[in-house]
Coordinates of C-alpha atoms and ligand atoms in Angstrom, one line a residue:
M1 CA -1.1 114.5 51.9
N2 CA -0.3 114.3 48.1
S3 CA 2.4 111.4 49.1
R4 CA 4.7 109.9 52.4
R5 CA 7.7 110.9 49.0
D6 CA 5.9 114.3 48.9
F7 CA 6.4 115.4 52.4
L8 CA 9.5 113.6 52.1
Q9 CA 10.7 116.0 49.6
K10 CA 8.8 119.2 51.5
L11 CA 10.3 118.8 54.9
A12 CA 13.7 118.5 53.1
V13 CA 13.7 121.2 51.3
S14 CA 12.3 123.5 54.7
A15 CA 14.4 121.7 56.9
A16 CA 17.8 122.8 54.3
A17 CA 15.4 126.4 54.5
M18 CA 15.9 126.5 58.3
P19 CA 19.0 127.4 59.5
F20 CA 19.0 130.2 57.6
M21 CA 15.2 131.5 58.6
P22 CA 14.4 132.2 62.5
L23 CA 17.0 135.0 63.6
I24 CA 17.1 133.1 67.3
S25 CA 18.3 129.6 68.1
A26 CA 16.6 126.8 68.8
A27 CA 17.7 127.2 71.8
S28 CA 17.3 130.2 72.5
R29 CA 14.3 130.0 71.8
R30 CA 13.5 127.7 74.3
S31 CA 14.7 129.2 77.0
I32 CA 12.1 132.1 75.7
L33 CA 9.0 129.1 76.3
S34 CA 10.9 128.2 79.8
A35 CA 11.5 131.8 81.2
T36 CA 7.4 132.4 80.6
Y37 CA 5.7 129.5 81.2
E38 CA 6.0 128.7 84.5
G39 CA 4.0 125.6 85.0
Q40 CA 4.7 122.1 85.3
V41 CA 6.3 120.9 82.1
L42 CA 5.5 117.5 81.4
R43 CA 8.5 115.1 80.6
V44 CA 7.8 112.7 77.9
A45 CA 10.6 110.3 76.7
I46 CA 9.9 108.5 72.5
M47 CA 9.9 105.2 71.7
G48 CA 11.0 104.3 68.6
L49 CA 13.4 107.1 66.6
G50 CA 12.0 106.5 63.5
S51 CA 10.2 109.2 61.3
Y52 CA 7.3 109.8 62.8
G53 CA 9.4 110.2 66.3
T54 CA 11.5 112.4 64.4
R55 CA 8.9 115.1 63.8
V56 CA 8.2 114.6 67.0
A57 CA 10.9 115.9 68.7
E58 CA 11.8 118.8 66.3
A59 CA 8.3 120.0 67.3
M60 CA 8.6 119.1 70.9
Q61 CA 11.2 121.7 70.8
S62 CA 8.5 124.5 70.6
C63 CA 6.3 123.5 73.1
K64 CA 6.3 125.3 76.3
R65 CA 4.5 122.9 78.8
A66 CA 5.8 119.1 76.8
K67 CA 9.7 117.5 77.4
L68 CA 11.9 115.9 75.6
V69 CA 14.2 114.5 78.1
G70 CA 14.2 110.3 76.8
V71 CA 14.3 108.1 74.7
I72 CA 13.5 104.1 73.8
S73 CA 15.8 102.9 70.5
G74 CA 17.1 99.5 69.8
T75 CA 19.3 101.2 67.4
P76 CA 22.2 102.1 70.0
A77 CA 23.7 104.6 67.2
K78 CA 19.6 106.5 67.0
I79 CA 20.1 107.5 70.7
T80 CA 23.7 109.1 70.5
A81 CA 23.0 111.0 68.2
W82 CA 19.6 111.8 70.1
Q83 CA 21.5 112.5 72.9
A84 CA 24.0 115.5 71.2
K85 CA 21.2 116.9 69.4
Y86 CA 18.3 117.3 72.9
N87 CA 21.6 117.5 75.7
I88 CA 19.6 113.4 76.8
P89 CA 21.4 112.6 79.9
E90 CA 22.5 108.3 79.6
K91 CA 19.8 108.0 82.1
N92 CA 16.7 108.7 80.4
C93 CA 18.2 106.0 77.9
Y94 CA 16.1 103.0 77.0
N95 CA 15.9 99.5 74.7
Y96 CA 13.3 96.9 74.5
E97 CA 14.7 94.7 76.6
N98 CA 15.3 97.0 79.2
F99 CA 12.4 100.0 79.2
D100 CA 10.6 98.4 81.7
R101 CA 13.0 99.9 84.4
I102 CA 12.1 103.5 83.9
K103 CA 9.6 102.8 86.6
D104 CA 12.7 103.7 89.0
N105 CA 13.2 107.4 87.0
P106 CA 11.6 110.2 88.5
D107 CA 12.9 112.1 86.4
I108 CA 9.9 110.6 82.9
D109 CA 6.5 111.0 84.1
A110 CA 5.4 109.7 79.5
V111 CA 6.9 107.6 76.9
Y112 CA 5.8 108.1 73.5
V113 CA 5.5 105.5 71.6
I114 CA 5.8 105.7 67.7
T115 CA 6.6 102.3 66.7
P116 CA 5.1 100.4 64.1
N117 CA 1.3 99.3 64.8
A118 CA 1.2 95.4 65.8
L119 CA 4.0 96.9 69.1
H120 CA 1.9 99.5 70.6
H121 CA -0.4 96.9 72.6
D122 CA 2.3 95.2 74.2
Q123 CA 5.1 98.0 74.4
V124 CA 1.6 100.2 76.0
I125 CA 0.9 97.6 79.3
R126 CA 4.4 97.9 79.5
V127 CA 5.2 101.6 79.7
A128 CA 1.4 101.2 81.3
K129 CA 3.1 98.2 84.7
A130 CA 6.3 100.8 85.3
G131 CA 3.5 102.9 86.0
K132 CA 4.2 106.0 83.3
H133 CA 1.3 107.7 81.4
V134 CA 1.2 106.9 78.0
I135 CA 0.7 108.7 74.8
C136 CA 0.5 105.9 71.9
E137 CA 0.4 106.7 68.4
K138 CA -2.2 105.7 66.1
P139 CA -3.8 103.5 64.8
M140 CA -3.2 102.5 69.1
A141 CA -3.6 98.7 68.0
V142 CA -4.5 96.5 65.5
N143 CA -7.7 95.5 67.0
A144 CA -10.2 96.7 69.2
R145 CA -9.5 93.7 71.7
E146 CA -6.4 94.4 71.8
G147 CA -7.6 99.1 72.2
Q148 CA -9.0 97.7 75.1
E149 CA -6.6 95.6 76.6
M150 CA -4.6 98.9 76.9
V151 CA -7.0 101.2 78.3
D152 CA -7.7 98.6 81.0
A153 CA -4.3 98.3 81.6
C154 CA -3.5 101.9 82.0
R155 CA -6.5 102.2 84.3
H156 CA -5.3 99.9 86.3
N157 CA -2.1 100.8 86.5
K158 CA -3.7 104.5 87.3
V159 CA -1.8 106.1 84.1
K160 CA -3.6 108.0 81.6
L161 CA -3.8 106.1 77.5
L162 CA -4.3 109.3 75.1
V163 CA -3.9 108.2 71.2
G164 CA -1.8 110.6 68.6
Y165 CA -4.9 111.9 67.4
R166 CA -3.6 115.9 66.4
M167 CA -6.6 116.6 65.0
H168 CA -7.9 117.2 67.2
F169 CA -6.1 120.1 67.7
E170 CA -5.8 121.9 64.6
P171 CA -7.4 125.3 64.9
K172 CA -9.7 125.1 61.2
T173 CA -10.8 121.6 62.3
L174 CA -12.0 123.1 65.7
E175 CA -13.3 125.7 63.3
V176 CA -15.7 123.7 61.4
I177 CA -16.5 122.0 65.2
R178 CA -17.1 125.3 66.8
M179 CA -19.7 126.3 63.9
R180 CA -21.0 122.2 63.9
K181 CA -22.2 122.8 67.5
N182 CA -23.4 126.5 67.0
G183 CA -25.4 125.0 64.8
E184 CA -24.0 126.8 61.7
F185 CA -24.6 123.9 59.8
G186 CA -28.6 123.2 60.0
K187 CA -29.1 119.4 60.5
V188 CA -26.1 117.2 59.6
L189 CA -26.8 114.6 56.5
F190 CA -24.0 113.6 54.5
F191 CA -19.7 113.5 55.3
Q192 CA -17.3 112.5 52.5
G193 CA -14.0 111.4 53.6
Q194 CA -10.7 110.9 51.2
C195 CA -8.1 109.7 53.3
G196 CA -5.7 108.4 50.3
F197 CA -1.2 107.9 49.2
R198 CA 0.2 106.2 46.6
I199 CA 2.5 103.9 49.3
G200 CA 6.3 103.0 47.7
D201 CA 9.1 100.7 49.0
P202 CA 7.1 97.0 48.8
T203 CA 9.5 96.2 51.6
Q204 CA 8.2 99.0 53.8
W205 CA 6.6 97.5 57.9
R206 CA 3.1 99.1 56.8
L207 CA 3.0 96.4 54.1
N208 CA 3.3 93.3 56.8
R209 CA 0.6 92.8 58.0
Q210 CA 2.5 91.2 61.0
L211 CA 3.9 94.5 61.9
A212 CA 0.6 97.1 60.5
G213 CA -2.6 94.6 61.1
G214 CA -3.6 95.4 58.3
G215 CA -2.4 97.8 55.6
A216 CA -4.0 101.3 54.2
M217 CA -7.1 101.6 56.4
M218 CA -5.5 101.6 59.6
D219 CA -2.6 104.2 58.5
I220 CA -5.0 106.4 57.1
G221 CA -8.5 105.0 56.6
I222 CA -8.4 105.5 59.8
Y223 CA -8.2 109.4 60.1
A224 CA -11.2 109.2 57.4
I225 CA -13.1 107.5 60.8
N226 CA -12.2 109.4 63.3
G227 CA -13.0 112.2 60.6
S228 CA -16.9 111.1 60.4
R229 CA -16.8 111.2 64.0
Y230 CA -15.4 114.7 64.8
M231 CA -17.1 116.1 61.4
V232 CA -20.9 115.0 62.1
G233 CA -20.5 114.6 65.7
E234 CA -21.9 111.3 66.9
D235 CA -20.6 108.0 66.8
P236 CA -22.3 105.4 63.9
I237 CA -24.5 103.0 64.5
W238 CA -24.0 100.3 61.3
V239 CA -21.0 100.6 58.7
T240 CA -20.7 98.9 54.7
A241 CA -17.3 98.1 53.0
Q242 CA -15.9 96.7 49.8
E243 CA -11.9 96.6 49.2
T244 CA -10.6 96.1 45.7
K245 CA -7.1 95.2 45.0
T246 CA -4.6 95.7 42.2
D247 CA -1.5 94.8 43.4
K248 CA -1.8 90.9 45.1
V249 CA 1.9 90.8 45.2
K250 CA 2.2 94.3 46.6
F251 CA -0.9 93.9 49.1
K252 CA -0.4 90.5 50.3
E253 CA -4.2 88.4 52.2
G254 CA -4.6 90.6 55.2
V255 CA -3.2 94.0 53.3
D256 CA -5.8 96.0 52.4
E257 CA -5.4 98.2 49.3
T258 CA -8.1 100.1 48.6
I259 CA -11.6 100.3 50.6
Q260 CA -14.9 102.3 50.4
F261 CA -16.7 101.8 53.1
Q262 CA -20.4 103.8 54.2
L263 CA -21.6 104.7 57.6
G264 CA -25.1 105.6 59.1
F265 CA -25.1 108.2 61.5
P266 CA -28.3 108.0 65.1
S267 CA -29.9 111.1 63.0
G268 CA -29.6 109.6 60.4
A269 CA -26.9 111.5 58.5
V270 CA -24.3 109.4 55.9
A271 CA -21.1 109.0 55.4
S272 CA -19.1 108.2 52.4
C273 CA -15.4 107.1 52.3
L274 CA -12.4 106.1 51.0
S275 CA -9.1 104.7 52.3
T276 CA -6.4 104.0 49.8
Y277 CA -2.7 102.5 49.7
N278 CA -3.0 103.5 45.6
M279 CA -3.9 106.7 44.5
N280 CA -2.9 110.4 45.0
N281 CA -4.4 113.8 46.1
L282 CA -7.3 112.0 48.7
D283 CA -6.8 114.2 51.2
R284 CA -10.3 115.8 51.6
F285 CA -13.5 116.2 53.9
F286 CA -16.7 117.4 53.3
L287 CA -19.6 118.5 55.3
N288 CA -22.4 118.8 54.2
G289 CA -25.9 119.9 56.5
E290 CA -29.4 121.8 55.8
K291 CA -28.0 124.6 55.9
G292 CA -24.3 125.3 55.1
F293 CA -21.4 122.9 54.0
A294 CA -17.7 122.8 54.8
E295 CA -15.0 121.9 52.9
M296 CA -11.2 120.5 53.7
Q297 CA -8.8 120.7 51.4
P298 CA -5.5 118.7 52.9
S299 CA -7.5 118.1 55.5
T300 CA -5.1 115.3 57.6
G301 CA -2.1 116.4 55.8
Y302 CA 1.0 118.1 58.6
G303 CA -1.0 121.4 56.6
P304 CA -1.3 124.4 56.7
I305 CA -4.7 122.9 56.7
K306 CA -6.8 124.5 54.7
G307 CA -10.7 125.1 53.9
R308 CA -14.3 126.7 53.5
T309 CA -17.6 127.0 54.7
H310 CA -20.6 128.5 53.0
K311 CA -19.7 131.6 55.2
G312 CA -16.3 131.8 53.2
E313 CA -11.8 130.6 54.1
L314 CA -11.8 129.3 56.9
T315 CA -8.6 131.7 58.0
Q316 CA -7.1 130.4 61.3
P317 CA -3.7 130.8 60.8
H318 CA -1.6 127.2 60.8
M319 CA 0.5 126.3 64.1
T320 CA 2.9 122.7 64.1
H321 CA 0.4 120.2 64.7
Q322 CA 2.7 118.5 66.8
T323 CA 3.4 121.0 68.7
V324 CA 0.0 122.2 69.9
Q325 CA -0.7 118.4 70.2
M326 CA 2.3 117.7 73.4
D327 CA 0.9 121.2 75.1
E328 CA -2.0 120.4 74.5
M329 CA -1.8 116.8 75.8
A330 CA 0.0 118.3 79.0
G331 CA -2.5 119.4 79.5
I332 CA -4.8 117.2 80.2
I333 CA -1.9 114.5 81.7
L334 CA -0.7 117.5 83.9
E335 CA -3.9 119.1 84.9
G336 CA -6.8 117.4 83.3
K337 CA -7.9 119.8 80.8
Q338 CA -10.4 118.3 78.9
P339 CA -9.9 118.9 75.7
I340 CA -12.8 119.8 72.9
V341 CA -12.7 116.1 71.0
P342 CA -11.1 113.5 73.4
V343 CA -8.4 111.8 72.6
D344 CA -8.3 109.7 75.2
G345 CA -7.9 105.1 74.7
E346 CA -11.7 105.1 74.5
E347 CA -11.8 107.1 71.4
G348 CA -9.4 105.2 70.2
V349 CA -10.8 101.7 70.6
K350 CA -13.9 103.4 68.6
D351 CA -12.2 103.9 65.6
L352 CA -10.6 100.2 66.0
K353 CA -14.4 98.9 66.5
I354 CA -15.0 100.2 63.4
I355 CA -12.5 99.2 61.4
D356 CA -13.1 95.7 62.9
A357 CA -16.4 95.6 61.5
I358 CA -15.1 97.5 57.9
Y359 CA -13.1 94.0 57.7
A360 CA -15.9 92.1 58.3
A361 CA -17.9 93.9 55.8
C362 CA -15.1 93.6 53.3
K363 CA -15.6 89.1 54.5
T364 CA -19.0 89.0 54.4
G365 CA -20.1 91.5 51.6
R366 CA -23.1 92.2 54.8
K367 CA -23.6 95.4 57.2
Q368 CA -22.4 95.9 60.3
E369 CA -24.3 96.7 63.2
L370 CA -21.5 98.9 65.9
K371 CA -21.9 99.5 68.9
L372 CA -19.6 101.4 69.9
A373 CA -20.5 102.9 73.6
Ligands
LIG1 P1 9.3 104.9 60.9 O1 8.8 103.0 60.1 O2 10.4 105.3 60.6 O3 9.7 104.1 62.3 C1 9.6 103.5 63.2 C2 10.5 103.1 64.4 O4 10.0 101.7 65.0 C3 12.1 102.9 63.7 O5 12.6 104.4 64.5 C4 12.1 101.6 64.1 O6 13.5 101.1 64.3 C5 11.3 101.1 65.2 N1 11.2 100.3 65.7 C6 11.1 99.4 66.7 N2 10.7 98.1 66.8 C7 10.7 97.5 65.6 C8 10.1 95.8 64.5 N3 10.4 95.1 65.1 N4 10.2 96.4 63.4 C9 10.8 97.8 62.4 N5 10.7 99.1 63.6 C10 10.5 99.1 64.7 O7 8.0 105.0 61.0 P2 7.0 105.7 61.7 O8 6.2 106.4 60.4 O9 8.0 106.7 62.4 O10 5.0 104.7 62.1 C11 5.8 104.5 63.6 C12 3.8 105.3 64.5 O11 3.5 106.6 63.8 C13 3.1 104.3 63.3 O12 2.1 103.4 64.4 C14 2.6 105.5 62.6 O13 1.0 105.2 61.9 C15 2.8 106.4 63.5 N6 2.2 107.7 62.7 C16 1.3 109.0 62.5 C17 1.6 110.4 61.7 C18 0.6 111.0 62.6 O14 0.2 112.1 61.5 N7 0.2 110.6 63.7 C19 2.5 109.7 61.2 C20 3.3 109.3 60.7 C21 2.9 108.0 61.4

């Protein structure tokens, strides 16, 4: 992941090339897919039709078990455009004022919340009260207390809550996890996670504490936190952290620019991580054990993920992350399927507890004990 701008550039190029690539249309592909899958399909409404919501909607066109059937947006023109593009009926369209009425809509099973971070808490709780399953983007909230309230609300209303951790379904990542579980790295000793990009437009919500809940840590550093847990295979028991800020105008009070942090795990393994909004070319995981290593770069971008271990190149095929994620999440929600790495609300709260502790460590300069269980 170089920068979001790079992403957008590449996206524009590949999107421009797309009409010439497939020999069959998206509609035919959809009908072929649905013709080959006869199980129950998860009917999803997307809330927040921004850049990531758009990416998820596109990816869902190739899903077998999940289907985009509704939208929730504050912008009527976007709703009209999505209705036309994805054949969404008027009765499945809502805005931020009236979406509680979704509870009376039997044609929607789940809502995928893809709005700015600080809005997730209230929106997820409203969806839960409407009796619909919820998929919520990362970070699931802006602190662990809010995250726990979301978990409790979903439990109380008997709906499932999943967090959009797309890497938990990525084939090369899963191969490294398989190797680690199989003892192929020996005892894990060290993890390094470097995640960042140079952020552009100073007026965007990602640099507004009220909407983002923080800075780079909430947005991109969370990949190093979450990655350290699935790569090492344990939950950390302590964290230390140090913050540096080179631009106090762009990165205001409460909006972190660069944070380095260190995690300690029960086995004695340690992690050293970097989260930043001020450096490009940072998307790298390194795992070291007594018998071998895994190195991934890029490690959490939209892919293809690249990596090698002491045994050679990782060769698992690239699949569009959001397509695989949504098909797998349909299995989790509809059939109770267990993912290899959890994606439930409790998993999201663990990352938020670490983020809370990282901010506390930066402020106090003191090591923070972690109790994630
Ligand atoms: P975006 O700015 O492109 O889209 C946000 C959407 O929310 C917009 O459509 C906007 O109109 C809407 N919105 C509703 N209320 C708003 C308000 N009060 N202020 C501003 N916008 C409001 O952002 P995005 O990149 O799509 O990110 C949305 C969420 O998705 C974030 O939580 C982000 O962390 C997450 N995300 C996840 C991934 C991933 O790979 N899993 C990638 C990108 C973004």
